[in-house]
């Protein structure tokens, strides 16, 4: 899906290597966090990037190719094969342009890294100044924030959405059945994140069983995915021990745990 598949532009060997490194790390992170559909999409992206390798030689390979063409040019000229020599000269000129582009790409990459490091140093300095300047405000108290709510629906359906400042495990819907929303991964494995473990602790065995029994949508080489990125599944209604709601909505966002 759109949330899973990045757009990648490759215009040099350096950018190809950088893209492979970046998206390989993202793929590994997705696997570790059990976002298997996301990892599958990223594997496809990596395959497409890898297929571009034949179009972008490394700087060392380009320079070696230039030396080989220069050797062929000298040989052709020594044999007075001028037409062949002119063709080789054109190849060398074209190759020199590619080499210059690779060198510029390498310089731009290093310059970008230097700028990021300098910005990080400046931000660290600003944070130190801010911390020392406003440390006296640490003991100030803030007023208690209450929940806010708004209504959604039509003539036949009605839903009230509450924005609750506390943990979802303490949310009280009053006399309504109610539901809470908890972010999760594509496998709906609640043990990978602190909020998920807390939800299971309060919801008890019934909630854990209902989540485990959710049907899979796709089996990947890493395991079974139950909810794709950008989607949500509803568990319940049920009686979930210390939870005061009867339904749990598990949502997988683009930046989900």
PDB file of N, CA and C in Angstrom, residues 142-149 161-172 180-181 195 198:
ATOM      1  N   UNK A 142       0.824  21.916  36.622  1.00  0.00           N
ATOM      2  CA  UNK A 142      -0.107  22.219  35.527  1.00  0.00           C
ATOM      3  C   UNK A 142      -1.492  21.751  35.927  1.00  0.00           C
ATOM      4  N   UNK A 143      -2.540  22.449  35.492  1.00  0.00           N
ATOM      5  CA  UNK A 143      -3.897  22.048  35.849  1.00  0.00           C
ATOM      6  C   UNK A 143      -4.241  20.686  35.253  1.00  0.00           C
ATOM      7  N   UNK A 144      -5.087  19.957  35.946  1.00  0.00           N
ATOM      8  CA  UNK A 144      -5.490  18.635  35.465  1.00  0.00           C
ATOM      9  C   UNK A 144      -6.295  18.773  34.176  1.00  0.00           C
ATOM     10  N   UNK A 145      -5.956  17.930  33.203  1.00  0.00           N
ATOM     11  CA  UNK A 145      -6.629  17.980  31.910  1.00  0.00           C
ATOM     12  C   UNK A 145      -7.722  16.916  31.883  1.00  0.00           C
ATOM     13  N   UNK A 146      -8.915  17.290  31.498  1.00  0.00           N
ATOM     14  CA  UNK A 146     -10.018  16.337  31.410  1.00  0.00           C
ATOM     15  C   UNK A 146     -10.178  15.881  29.969  1.00  0.00           C
ATOM     16  N   UNK A 147     -10.950  14.817  29.789  1.00  0.00           N
ATOM     17  CA  UNK A 147     -11.164  14.270  28.461  1.00  0.00           C
ATOM     18  C   UNK A 147     -12.036  15.198  27.622  1.00  0.00           C
ATOM     19  N   UNK A 148     -11.811  15.145  26.315  1.00  0.00           N
ATOM     20  CA  UNK A 148     -12.652  15.895  25.372  1.00  0.00           C
ATOM     21  C   UNK A 148     -13.335  14.882  24.464  1.00  0.00           C
ATOM     22  N   UNK A 149     -14.507  15.215  23.957  1.00  0.00           N
ATOM     23  CA  UNK A 149     -15.221  14.272  23.102  1.00  0.00           C
ATOM     24  C   UNK A 149     -15.944  15.024  21.984  1.00  0.00           C
ATOM     25  N   UNK A 161     -16.618  10.015  20.095  1.00  0.00           N
ATOM     26  CA  UNK A 161     -15.180   9.764  20.222  1.00  0.00           C
ATOM     27  C   UNK A 161     -14.623  10.627  21.342  1.00  0.00           C
ATOM     28  N   UNK A 162     -13.935   9.992  22.294  1.00  0.00           N
ATOM     29  CA  UNK A 162     -13.353  10.717  23.427  1.00  0.00           C
ATOM     30  C   UNK A 162     -11.836  10.719  23.324  1.00  0.00           C
ATOM     31  N   UNK A 163     -11.245  11.885  23.540  1.00  0.00           N
ATOM     32  CA  UNK A 163      -9.790  12.005  23.626  1.00  0.00           C
ATOM     33  C   UNK A 163      -9.447  12.027  25.111  1.00  0.00           C
ATOM     34  N   UNK A 164      -8.835  10.949  25.548  1.00  0.00           N
ATOM     35  CA  UNK A 164      -8.627  10.730  26.974  1.00  0.00           C
ATOM     36  C   UNK A 164      -7.149  10.896  27.312  1.00  0.00           C
ATOM     37  N   UNK A 165      -6.794  11.741  28.272  1.00  0.00           N
ATOM     38  CA  UNK A 165      -5.382  12.032  28.544  1.00  0.00           C
ATOM     39  C   UNK A 165      -4.641  10.923  29.286  1.00  0.00           C
ATOM     40  N   UNK A 166      -5.342  10.011  29.906  1.00  0.00           N
ATOM     41  CA  UNK A 166      -4.694   8.957  30.669  1.00  0.00           C
ATOM     42  C   UNK A 166      -4.460   7.705  29.842  1.00  0.00           C
ATOM     43  N   UNK A 167      -4.104   6.611  30.507  1.00  0.00           N
ATOM     44  CA  UNK A 167      -3.936   5.324  29.844  1.00  0.00           C
ATOM     45  C   UNK A 167      -5.297   4.770  29.450  1.00  0.00           C
ATOM     46  N   UNK A 168      -5.348   4.092  28.297  1.00  0.00           N
ATOM     47  CA  UNK A 168      -6.624   3.553  27.818  1.00  0.00           C
ATOM     48  C   UNK A 168      -7.170   2.494  28.769  1.00  0.00           C
ATOM     49  N   UNK A 169      -6.308   1.882  29.558  1.00  0.00           N
ATOM     50  CA  UNK A 169      -6.795   0.817  30.449  1.00  0.00           C
ATOM     51  C   UNK A 169      -7.658   1.374  31.570  1.00  0.00           C
ATOM     52  N   UNK A 170      -7.610   2.684  31.802  1.00  0.00           N
ATOM     53  CA  UNK A 170      -8.415   3.299  32.854  1.00  0.00           C
ATOM     54  C   UNK A 170      -9.639   4.032  32.297  1.00  0.00           C
ATOM     55  N   UNK A 171      -9.828   3.969  30.978  1.00  0.00           N
ATOM     56  CA  UNK A 171     -10.934   4.719  30.372  1.00  0.00           C
ATOM     57  C   UNK A 171     -12.270   4.120  30.785  1.00  0.00           C
ATOM     58  N   UNK A 172     -13.187   4.997  31.223  1.00  0.00           N
ATOM     59  CA  UNK A 172     -14.519   4.582  31.656  1.00  0.00           C
ATOM     60  C   UNK A 172     -15.555   5.179  30.707  1.00  0.00           C
ATOM     61  N   UNK A 180     -11.777   1.039  23.290  1.00  0.00           N
ATOM     62  CA  UNK A 180     -10.531   1.806  23.330  1.00  0.00           C
ATOM     63  C   UNK A 180      -9.710   1.450  22.101  1.00  0.00           C
ATOM     64  N   UNK A 181      -8.848   2.377  21.694  1.00  0.00           N
ATOM     65  CA  UNK A 181      -7.988   2.161  20.535  1.00  0.00           C
ATOM     66  C   UNK A 181      -6.556   2.012  21.021  1.00  0.00           C
ATOM     67  N   UNK A 195       2.638  -0.561  26.074  1.00  0.00           N
ATOM     68  CA  UNK A 195       1.193  -0.298  26.118  1.00  0.00           C
ATOM     69  C   UNK A 195       0.386  -1.561  25.830  1.00  0.00           C
ATOM     70  N   UNK A 198       0.472  -3.832  28.873  1.00  0.00           N
ATOM     71  CA  UNK A 198      -0.411  -3.310  29.918  1.00  0.00           C
ATOM     72  C   UNK A 198      -1.871  -3.631  29.594  1.00  0.00           C
TER      73      UNK A 198
END
